[in-house]
Short mmCIF file of C-alpha atoms and ligand atoms in Angstrom, two decimals:
data_model
loop_
_atom_site.label_atom_id
_atom_site.label_comp_id
_atom_site.label_asym_id
_atom_site.label_seq_id
_atom_site.Cartn_x
_atom_site.Cartn_y
_atom_site.Cartn_z
CA UNK A 1 -13.49 -24.51 19.49
CA UNK A 2 -10.79 -22.41 21.19
CA UNK A 3 -7.69 -21.76 19.12
CA UNK A 4 -4.30 -23.08 20.13
CA UNK A 5 -3.28 -19.50 21.14
CA UNK A 6 -6.37 -19.12 23.33
CA UNK A 7 -5.69 -22.43 25.03
CA UNK A 8 -2.08 -21.43 25.69
CA UNK A 9 -3.30 -18.15 27.15
CA UNK A 10 -5.93 -19.82 29.41
CA UNK A 11 -3.40 -22.42 30.49
CA UNK A 12 -0.83 -19.80 31.52
CA UNK A 13 -3.41 -17.56 33.14
CA UNK A 14 -5.59 -20.03 35.02
CA UNK A 15 -3.99 -23.45 35.26
CA UNK A 16 -1.47 -23.56 38.11
CA UNK A 17 0.97 -26.37 37.25
CA UNK A 18 2.66 -28.57 39.85
CA UNK A 19 6.41 -28.17 40.44
CA UNK A 20 6.53 -25.50 37.72
CA UNK A 21 7.78 -21.91 37.91
CA UNK A 22 4.74 -20.29 36.36
CA UNK A 23 6.59 -16.99 35.69
CA UNK A 24 8.77 -18.83 33.19
CA UNK A 25 6.33 -21.49 32.05
CA UNK A 26 5.97 -21.93 28.29
CA UNK A 27 2.67 -23.59 27.47
CA UNK A 28 2.81 -27.08 26.09
CA UNK A 29 -0.71 -28.38 25.67
CA UNK A 30 -1.44 -31.97 24.79
CA UNK A 31 -4.58 -32.62 22.81
CA UNK A 32 -4.39 -36.34 22.18
CA UNK A 33 -1.98 -39.27 22.39
CA UNK A 34 -1.40 -42.69 20.96
CA UNK A 35 1.11 -45.31 22.07
CA UNK A 36 4.26 -43.53 23.25
CA UNK A 37 3.40 -40.38 21.28
CA UNK A 38 1.82 -37.18 22.58
CA UNK A 39 0.30 -34.66 20.11
CA UNK A 40 -0.05 -31.00 21.09
CA UNK A 41 -2.55 -28.34 20.03
CA UNK A 42 -0.15 -27.15 17.33
CA UNK A 43 -0.04 -30.59 15.77
CA UNK A 44 3.52 -31.37 16.93
CA UNK A 45 4.20 -34.87 18.15
CA UNK A 46 6.72 -35.96 20.76
CA UNK A 47 7.70 -39.19 22.43
CA UNK A 48 6.56 -39.48 26.06
CA UNK A 49 10.06 -40.32 27.35
CA UNK A 50 9.16 -40.34 31.05
CA UNK A 51 5.74 -42.02 30.80
CA UNK A 52 3.82 -38.85 31.76
CA UNK A 53 5.74 -38.68 35.05
CA UNK A 54 6.41 -42.38 35.47
CA UNK A 55 2.85 -43.62 35.32
CA UNK A 56 1.99 -44.58 31.74
CA UNK A 57 2.75 -48.27 31.44
CA UNK A 58 1.44 -49.59 28.12
CA UNK A 59 1.18 -46.48 25.95
CA UNK A 60 -1.65 -44.01 25.57
CA UNK A 61 -5.09 -44.90 24.20
CA UNK A 62 -4.53 -48.64 24.40
CA UNK A 63 -7.70 -50.09 22.84
CA UNK A 64 -8.21 -52.67 25.63
CA UNK A 65 -7.91 -50.12 28.43
CA UNK A 66 -10.04 -47.55 26.60
CA UNK A 67 -12.75 -50.14 25.94
CA UNK A 68 -12.78 -51.28 29.59
CA UNK A 69 -13.30 -47.72 30.82
CA UNK A 70 -16.09 -47.21 28.26
CA UNK A 71 -17.83 -50.38 29.31
CA UNK A 72 -17.64 -49.48 32.99
CA UNK A 73 -19.09 -46.07 32.19
CA UNK A 74 -22.26 -47.76 30.95
CA UNK A 75 -22.66 -49.58 34.30
CA UNK A 76 -21.72 -47.06 36.98
CA UNK A 77 -19.06 -44.35 37.21
CA UNK A 78 -18.83 -44.25 40.95
CA UNK A 79 -20.40 -45.53 44.11
CA UNK A 80 -18.98 -45.05 47.59
CA UNK A 81 -16.75 -47.65 49.24
CA UNK A 82 -18.03 -46.71 52.73
CA UNK A 83 -20.08 -49.68 53.79
CA UNK A 84 -20.61 -50.99 50.24
CA UNK A 85 -18.65 -52.47 47.37
CA UNK A 86 -18.58 -52.43 43.59
CA UNK A 87 -18.32 -55.47 41.36
CA UNK A 88 -15.37 -54.11 39.36
CA UNK A 89 -13.48 -52.80 42.39
CA UNK A 90 -13.94 -56.04 44.34
CA UNK A 91 -12.70 -58.02 41.33
CA UNK A 92 -9.61 -55.82 41.21
CA UNK A 93 -9.00 -56.30 44.95
CA UNK A 94 -9.08 -60.09 44.48
CA UNK A 95 -6.78 -59.85 41.46
CA UNK A 96 -4.25 -57.69 43.34
CA UNK A 97 -4.38 -60.05 46.32
CA UNK A 98 -3.51 -62.95 43.98
CA UNK A 99 -0.70 -60.97 42.40
CA UNK A 100 0.85 -59.50 45.56
CA UNK A 101 3.74 -61.37 47.15
CA UNK A 102 3.27 -63.65 50.18
CA UNK A 103 0.02 -63.36 52.11
CA UNK A 104 -0.61 -59.69 51.29
CA UNK A 105 -4.34 -59.73 50.55
CA UNK A 106 -6.27 -56.89 52.15
CA UNK A 107 -6.43 -53.98 49.72
CA UNK A 108 -7.24 -50.42 50.74
CA UNK A 109 -7.88 -48.12 47.78
CA UNK A 110 -7.28 -44.38 47.48
CA UNK A 111 -6.59 -42.13 44.51
CA UNK A 112 -2.96 -41.01 44.72
CA UNK A 113 0.34 -42.49 45.68
CA UNK A 114 0.69 -40.02 48.55
CA UNK A 115 -2.63 -41.25 49.94
CA UNK A 116 -1.50 -44.88 49.74
CA UNK A 117 1.51 -43.96 51.88
CA UNK A 118 -0.64 -41.95 54.31
CA UNK A 119 -2.92 -44.96 54.70
CA UNK A 120 0.00 -47.31 55.41
CA UNK A 121 1.46 -44.90 57.97
CA UNK A 122 -1.87 -44.53 59.75
CA UNK A 123 -2.66 -48.26 59.60
CA UNK A 124 0.70 -49.08 61.19
CA UNK A 125 0.11 -46.45 63.86
CA UNK A 126 -3.47 -47.49 64.65
CA UNK A 127 -2.49 -51.17 64.70
CA UNK A 128 0.11 -50.71 67.43
CA UNK A 129 -2.31 -48.62 69.51
CA UNK A 130 -5.12 -51.19 69.49
CA UNK A 131 -3.80 -54.67 68.62
CA UNK A 132 -4.17 -57.50 71.13
CA UNK A 133 -0.84 -56.70 72.75
CA UNK A 134 -0.65 -52.94 72.17
CA UNK A 135 2.64 -51.08 71.92
CA UNK A 136 1.47 -47.50 72.45
CA UNK A 137 5.03 -46.15 72.37
CA UNK A 138 5.35 -47.11 68.69
CA UNK A 139 4.44 -43.72 67.24
CA UNK A 140 7.48 -42.92 65.07
CA UNK A 141 8.67 -43.85 61.60
CA UNK A 142 12.01 -44.74 60.12
CA UNK A 143 12.81 -43.58 56.60
CA UNK A 144 15.75 -43.19 54.23
CA UNK A 145 17.67 -40.05 53.41
CA UNK A 146 16.62 -38.63 50.02
CA UNK A 147 13.30 -40.48 50.25
CA UNK A 148 10.25 -39.35 48.31
CA UNK A 149 6.83 -40.71 49.23
CA UNK A 150 4.48 -37.95 48.11
CA UNK A 151 3.41 -34.41 48.91
CA UNK A 152 0.70 -34.62 51.56
CA UNK A 153 2.02 -33.69 55.01
CA UNK A 154 2.31 -37.28 56.28
CA UNK A 155 3.99 -38.63 53.16
CA UNK A 156 6.20 -35.52 52.98
CA UNK A 157 7.21 -36.07 56.63
CA UNK A 158 8.76 -39.43 55.75
CA UNK A 159 10.28 -37.82 52.65
CA UNK A 160 13.82 -36.51 52.87
CA UNK A 161 14.68 -34.47 49.79
CA UNK A 162 15.64 -30.97 50.96
CA UNK A 163 14.60 -29.37 47.64
CA UNK A 164 11.03 -30.65 48.10
CA UNK A 165 10.65 -30.87 51.84
CA UNK A 166 12.94 -28.44 53.72
CA UNK A 167 10.62 -25.43 53.40
CA UNK A 168 7.74 -27.29 55.07
CA UNK A 169 9.85 -28.70 57.91
CA UNK A 170 7.89 -26.84 60.64
CA UNK A 171 4.71 -28.61 59.51
CA UNK A 172 6.14 -32.12 59.32
CA UNK A 173 6.40 -34.75 62.06
CA UNK A 174 9.74 -35.99 63.30
CA UNK A 175 11.17 -39.03 61.54
CA UNK A 176 14.15 -41.22 62.42
CA UNK A 177 16.39 -41.40 59.40
CA UNK A 178 19.13 -43.64 58.06
CA UNK A 179 21.26 -42.73 55.04
CA UNK A 180 20.16 -43.59 51.54
CA UNK A 181 21.94 -46.86 50.64
CA UNK A 182 23.35 -45.46 47.40
CA UNK A 183 26.17 -47.30 45.74
CA UNK A 184 29.03 -45.55 47.52
CA UNK A 185 29.46 -48.31 50.06
CA UNK A 186 28.60 -52.00 50.38
CA UNK A 187 25.04 -52.86 51.38
CA UNK A 188 26.31 -54.31 54.66
CA UNK A 189 27.66 -50.92 55.79
CA UNK A 190 24.18 -49.42 55.49
CA UNK A 191 22.58 -52.46 57.08
CA UNK A 192 24.93 -52.24 60.07
CA UNK A 193 23.93 -48.62 60.54
CA UNK A 194 20.26 -49.54 60.24
CA UNK A 195 20.68 -52.26 62.83
CA UNK A 196 22.22 -49.80 65.28
CA UNK A 197 19.32 -47.41 64.77
CA UNK A 198 16.77 -50.19 65.21
CA UNK A 199 18.50 -51.51 68.31
CA UNK A 200 18.33 -48.07 69.84
CA UNK A 201 14.84 -46.96 68.73
CA UNK A 202 12.74 -50.02 67.81
CA UNK A 203 10.44 -49.62 70.80
CA UNK A 204 9.22 -46.28 69.48
CA UNK A 205 9.17 -47.13 65.75
CA UNK A 206 5.85 -48.21 64.22
CA UNK A 207 7.19 -48.79 60.71
CA UNK A 208 10.07 -48.29 58.32
CA UNK A 209 9.16 -46.99 54.86
CA UNK A 210 11.33 -47.24 51.76
CA UNK A 211 11.32 -47.26 47.98
CA UNK A 212 12.72 -50.69 47.07
CA UNK A 213 15.73 -50.90 44.67
CA UNK A 214 15.49 -47.32 43.40
CA UNK A 215 14.81 -43.92 44.94
CA UNK A 216 13.44 -42.27 41.86
CA UNK A 217 12.72 -38.67 42.87
CA UNK A 218 16.10 -38.54 44.66
CA UNK A 219 17.64 -38.52 41.17
CA UNK A 220 17.32 -42.20 40.21
CA UNK A 221 19.47 -43.53 43.06
CA UNK A 222 19.89 -47.31 42.88
CA UNK A 223 20.47 -49.48 45.93
CA UNK A 224 23.04 -52.24 46.24
CA UNK A 225 21.74 -55.80 45.86
CA UNK A 226 21.03 -57.37 49.24
CA UNK A 227 19.99 -54.16 50.97
CA UNK A 228 16.26 -54.75 50.61
CA UNK A 229 16.43 -58.35 51.85
CA UNK A 230 18.62 -57.16 54.73
CA UNK A 231 16.09 -54.49 55.67
CA UNK A 232 13.31 -57.09 55.71
CA UNK A 233 15.35 -59.33 57.99
CA UNK A 234 16.17 -56.53 60.42
CA UNK A 235 12.69 -54.97 60.54
CA UNK A 236 11.23 -58.40 61.27
CA UNK A 237 13.79 -59.08 63.99
CA UNK A 238 13.06 -55.73 65.67
CA UNK A 239 9.26 -55.88 65.33
CA UNK A 240 9.02 -52.87 63.05
CA UNK A 241 6.61 -52.97 60.10
CA UNK A 242 8.05 -52.59 56.62
CA UNK A 243 6.17 -50.36 54.17
CA UNK A 244 7.47 -50.65 50.61
CA UNK A 245 6.63 -47.80 48.27
CA UNK A 246 6.32 -49.44 44.84
CA UNK A 247 4.48 -46.49 43.36
CA UNK A 248 7.21 -46.19 40.69
CA UNK A 249 8.63 -49.72 40.62
CA UNK A 250 5.35 -51.67 40.51
CA UNK A 251 4.10 -53.45 37.39
CA UNK A 252 7.26 -54.47 35.63
CA UNK A 253 9.47 -51.43 35.29
CA UNK A 254 12.42 -53.18 36.96
CA UNK A 255 11.78 -56.47 35.15
CA UNK A 256 9.77 -57.95 38.03
CA UNK A 257 6.06 -57.44 38.57
CA UNK A 258 7.07 -55.86 41.90
CA UNK A 259 10.60 -54.80 42.83
CA UNK A 260 10.29 -56.68 46.16
CA UNK A 261 10.34 -59.92 44.18
CA UNK A 262 13.95 -59.23 43.11
CA UNK A 263 14.98 -60.09 46.69
CA UNK A 264 12.08 -62.35 47.66
CA UNK A 265 10.81 -59.77 50.10
CA UNK A 266 7.26 -59.66 51.45
CA UNK A 267 6.62 -56.29 53.15
CA UNK A 268 3.90 -55.66 55.73
CA UNK A 269 2.39 -52.95 53.54
CA UNK A 270 2.81 -52.73 49.78
CA UNK A 271 1.90 -49.33 48.31
CA UNK A 272 0.96 -49.07 44.64
CA UNK A 273 -0.04 -46.09 42.52
CA UNK A 274 1.02 -44.48 39.25
CA UNK A 275 0.98 -47.45 36.80
CA UNK A 276 -1.76 -49.29 38.71
CA UNK A 277 -4.28 -48.07 36.12
CA UNK A 278 -1.74 -48.09 33.29
CA UNK A 279 -1.46 -44.35 33.98
CA UNK A 280 -5.04 -43.69 32.82
CA UNK A 281 -6.94 -42.74 35.97
CA UNK A 282 -6.09 -41.90 39.58
CA UNK A 283 -6.00 -44.99 41.79
CA UNK A 284 -3.67 -46.25 44.49
CA UNK A 285 -3.64 -49.24 46.78
CA UNK A 286 -2.21 -50.14 50.18
CA UNK A 287 -2.07 -53.92 50.58
CA UNK A 288 -1.46 -55.66 53.89
CA UNK A 289 -1.62 -59.13 55.45
CA UNK A 290 -4.09 -60.89 57.77
CA UNK A 291 -2.12 -60.31 61.00
CA UNK A 292 -2.38 -56.55 60.63
CA UNK A 293 -5.94 -56.69 59.30
CA UNK A 294 -7.03 -58.72 62.33
CA UNK A 295 -5.95 -55.84 64.56
CA UNK A 296 -8.78 -53.76 63.11
CA UNK A 297 -11.56 -56.30 63.60
CA UNK A 298 -14.07 -56.10 66.46
CA UNK A 299 -17.64 -55.11 67.12
CA UNK A 300 -19.11 -52.00 65.49
CA UNK A 301 -18.73 -50.16 68.78
CA UNK A 302 -15.18 -51.39 69.50
CA UNK A 303 -13.67 -48.31 67.82
CA UNK A 304 -11.26 -50.57 65.98
CA UNK A 305 -12.30 -49.78 62.39
CA UNK A 306 -9.73 -47.93 60.28
CA UNK A 307 -10.45 -44.24 60.78
CA UNK A 308 -9.29 -43.07 57.39
CA UNK A 309 -10.59 -42.89 53.81
CA UNK A 310 -11.43 -40.85 50.76
CA UNK A 311 -14.62 -40.10 48.82
CA UNK A 312 -13.45 -41.57 45.53
CA UNK A 313 -11.67 -44.60 47.01
CA UNK A 314 -11.77 -47.59 44.69
CA UNK A 315 -13.47 -45.68 41.88
CA UNK A 316 -14.87 -48.29 39.45
CA UNK A 317 -13.75 -46.50 36.27
CA UNK A 318 -10.19 -46.51 37.62
CA UNK A 319 -10.60 -50.12 38.76
CA UNK A 320 -11.76 -51.09 35.26
CA UNK A 321 -8.67 -49.42 33.78
CA UNK A 322 -6.55 -51.31 36.27
CA UNK A 323 -8.10 -54.71 35.49
CA UNK A 324 -7.61 -54.04 31.78
CA UNK A 325 -3.97 -53.09 32.43
CA UNK A 326 -3.41 -56.40 34.20
CA UNK A 327 -5.15 -58.21 31.31
CA UNK A 328 -2.88 -56.56 28.75
CA UNK A 329 0.24 -57.32 30.83
CA UNK A 330 -0.81 -60.97 30.72
CA UNK A 331 -2.06 -61.18 27.12
CA UNK A 332 0.85 -59.27 25.60
CA UNK A 333 3.38 -60.92 27.93
CA UNK A 334 4.77 -57.43 28.42
CA UNK A 335 7.12 -58.25 31.28
CA UNK A 336 8.51 -61.26 29.42
CA UNK A 337 9.42 -59.03 26.44
CA UNK A 338 11.33 -56.55 28.59
CA UNK A 339 14.83 -58.07 28.83
CA UNK A 340 15.40 -57.37 25.11
CA UNK A 341 14.37 -53.73 25.66
CA UNK A 342 16.64 -53.43 28.69
CA UNK A 343 19.51 -54.47 26.38
CA UNK A 344 18.64 -51.80 23.84
CA UNK A 345 18.41 -49.14 26.53
CA UNK A 346 21.83 -50.32 27.78
CA UNK A 347 23.23 -49.84 24.23
CA UNK A 348 21.65 -46.37 24.04
CA UNK A 349 23.26 -45.46 27.39
CA UNK A 350 26.61 -46.86 26.27
CA UNK A 351 26.56 -44.53 23.25
CA UNK A 352 25.58 -41.58 25.44
CA UNK A 353 28.33 -42.33 27.93
CA UNK A 354 30.92 -42.00 25.16
CA UNK A 355 30.03 -38.33 24.82
CA UNK A 356 32.72 -36.32 26.63
CA UNK A 357 30.17 -34.20 28.55
CA UNK A 358 28.34 -37.24 29.94
CA UNK A 359 29.68 -38.01 33.43
CA UNK A 360 27.66 -41.10 34.30
CA UNK A 361 24.74 -43.16 33.13
CA UNK A 362 22.90 -45.75 35.19
CA UNK A 363 20.06 -48.15 34.54
CA UNK A 364 17.76 -50.65 36.17
CA UNK A 365 15.21 -52.16 33.80
CA UNK A 366 13.44 -49.34 31.97
CA UNK A 367 14.57 -46.72 34.47
CA UNK A 368 17.70 -44.77 33.55
CA UNK A 369 19.59 -41.59 34.40
CA UNK A 370 22.19 -39.50 32.63
CA UNK A 371 24.36 -36.91 34.39
CA UNK A 372 26.68 -34.36 32.81
CA UNK A 373 30.06 -32.84 33.53
CA UNK A 374 31.62 -29.66 32.12
CA UNK A 375 35.12 -31.20 32.34
CA UNK A 376 36.67 -34.61 31.78
CA UNK A 377 36.21 -35.32 35.49
CA UNK A 378 33.06 -37.29 36.19
CA UNK A 379 32.88 -35.96 39.77
CA UNK A 380 32.36 -32.40 38.56
CA UNK A 381 29.08 -30.94 37.40
CA UNK A 382 27.67 -27.83 35.80
CA UNK A 383 26.69 -24.97 38.12
CA UNK A 384 23.03 -25.26 39.11
CA UNK A 385 22.14 -21.82 37.63
CA UNK A 386 22.72 -23.18 34.14
CA UNK A 387 19.93 -25.71 34.64
CA UNK A 388 21.80 -27.85 32.19
CA UNK A 389 19.43 -30.82 32.30
CA UNK A 390 16.40 -28.56 31.70
CA UNK A 391 18.17 -26.91 28.76
CA UNK A 392 18.91 -30.30 27.25
CA UNK A 393 15.32 -31.46 27.75
CA UNK A 394 14.11 -28.26 26.01
CA UNK A 395 16.36 -29.23 23.12
CA UNK A 396 15.01 -32.79 22.98
CA UNK A 397 11.47 -31.40 22.88
CA UNK A 398 12.19 -29.44 19.73
CA UNK A 399 13.43 -32.73 18.20
CA UNK A 400 10.34 -34.72 19.19
CA UNK A 401 11.15 -36.24 22.61
CA UNK A 402 9.60 -35.04 25.88
CA UNK A 403 11.77 -35.62 28.95
CA UNK A 404 11.53 -34.06 32.39
CA UNK A 405 14.72 -33.99 34.46
CA UNK A 406 15.20 -34.11 38.23
CA UNK A 407 17.55 -31.24 39.04
CA UNK A 408 20.78 -32.08 37.18
CA UNK A 409 19.71 -35.60 36.32
CA UNK A 410 18.18 -36.46 32.94
CA UNK A 411 15.65 -39.24 33.48
CA UNK A 412 14.63 -41.85 30.89
CA UNK A 413 11.55 -43.87 31.86
CA UNK A 414 9.42 -44.64 28.79
CA UNK A 415 6.28 -46.78 28.64
CA UNK A 416 7.10 -50.52 28.68
CA UNK A 417 5.57 -50.82 25.19
CA UNK A 418 8.21 -48.60 23.58
CA UNK A 419 9.71 -50.30 20.52
CA UNK A 420 13.41 -50.80 19.82
CA UNK A 421 13.23 -48.19 17.08
CA UNK A 422 11.55 -45.64 19.36
CA UNK A 423 14.13 -46.26 22.09
CA UNK A 424 16.96 -45.66 19.61
CA UNK A 425 15.22 -42.50 18.39
CA UNK A 426 15.04 -41.27 21.99
CA UNK A 427 18.77 -42.01 22.39
CA UNK A 428 19.74 -40.25 19.15
CA UNK A 429 17.72 -37.16 20.03
CA UNK A 430 19.20 -37.02 23.52
CA UNK A 431 22.74 -37.36 22.17
CA UNK A 432 22.22 -34.56 19.61
CA UNK A 433 20.65 -32.36 22.28
CA UNK A 434 23.52 -32.93 24.73
CA UNK A 435 25.98 -32.01 21.98
CA UNK A 436 24.03 -28.88 21.00
CA UNK A 437 23.55 -27.52 24.52
CA UNK A 438 26.95 -28.39 25.99
CA UNK A 439 28.94 -27.08 23.01
CA UNK A 440 27.12 -23.75 23.33
CA UNK A 441 28.30 -23.32 26.96
CA UNK A 442 31.91 -24.42 26.88
CA UNK A 443 33.02 -21.98 29.58
CA UNK A 444 30.98 -23.29 32.52
CA UNK A 445 32.85 -23.23 35.81
CA UNK A 446 32.69 -26.75 37.30
CA UNK A 447 31.20 -27.50 40.73
CA UNK A 448 31.94 -30.59 42.83
CA UNK A 449 29.23 -33.25 42.54
CA UNK A 450 27.55 -33.77 45.93
C1 PLP B 501 4.95 -40.28 42.64
C2 PLP B 501 5.38 -40.95 43.89
C3 PLP B 501 4.59 -40.90 45.05
C4 PLP B 501 3.37 -40.03 45.15
O1 PLP B 501 2.36 -40.38 44.29
P1 PLP B 501 1.24 -39.27 43.91
O2 PLP B 501 0.27 -40.04 43.08
O3 PLP B 501 1.98 -38.22 43.12
O4 PLP B 501 0.68 -38.75 45.16
C5 PLP B 501 5.00 -41.64 46.13
N1 PLP B 501 6.11 -42.39 46.10
C6 PLP B 501 6.88 -42.46 45.01
C7 PLP B 501 8.09 -43.35 45.04
C8 PLP B 501 6.57 -41.72 43.88
O5 PLP B 501 7.39 -41.71 42.82
#
């Protein structure tokens, strides 16, 4: 058995971590986990405060999900989805079709969220090229400012966060963009602007893509109520498909099974990922309705089949984890228990917001953000060089809570199974850490919040 020092050394030397400055990376190596708790190779335990990057839904090592994966392993680990099916994967497809809003019922599986978005983009494109009344000019996409839809080149093209995407601009395709409907103005202002853009460009737009209710990677930016329903109305009126990216919001995090349900919206493509397997194995899904699906049907030589796919699509181990996740959601009535937890998180945020260095807190369901200010003015922030949110999250780690911020924004997004006591612990640790870090840098020169 390698020692904890050896593992740290191998990790730093050979394991290139995503979105991590390796020159400054301090090894943190998880060995096992249970419920909301991660245990590292040194025997320390810490609360998984952002659900292992927003994907763990029901805690780690849930006995039902573990057992389902084990059972599947005894049958078959993987068989291709090209020209054949798998009993577990087909059962999951049927289950997702039943769960999805409206008549969404044709499920295309891939392994990552980015790939679910890629598939939706390409399906929309191919549909307009070959459907019964083709619209070959529809080759562009409409997306929101500050959008994040993944890191492959197609999903990054529809993304709009300069910090992630600007460098790669020469590689990305052109996208028509409307501003992120953050809470600075009424929903109608953004909808009016969207309508103008659609009126001008709808003939060339294949689809609009958006993260419903919350743009997570943008820094937990919430939308005004009514925006999503308004977008659905306008995209329908202008014959533009609507792709909703529920890779973060799916499976209860906002209090609804899917965020679209908050505004009774049925998109043309629903993209799921992250929590689809409870956060256990890589699986994503792009779900669409019969009208679009029909555009791909024809004889084997018609050239109409979807020309896209991945080797491990619909992997049965992942599908088994996903079916078990849906079972647990039902059996434990997880979503029904959430409103009480939302209240507790609201109390935690209320306490945090009383700290003089906390500028704003915001929350939707079990998704929350905390931002800081060096002064008593909530519109001012710490200079970026101080990496204030990272410093605070380093401090929470030493107290037993793992959080990963987005730039200046501290994110709280725990598994839905977190208990009231664990939520309060997270809040106490964060408050102490904010106090410790901000009192040590009392001389920071404020910068205007953008
Ligand atoms: C994480 C994320 C993706 C990308 O999913 P991957 O599995 O990382 O490829 C896409 N959209 C949103 C909203 C996400 O948060």
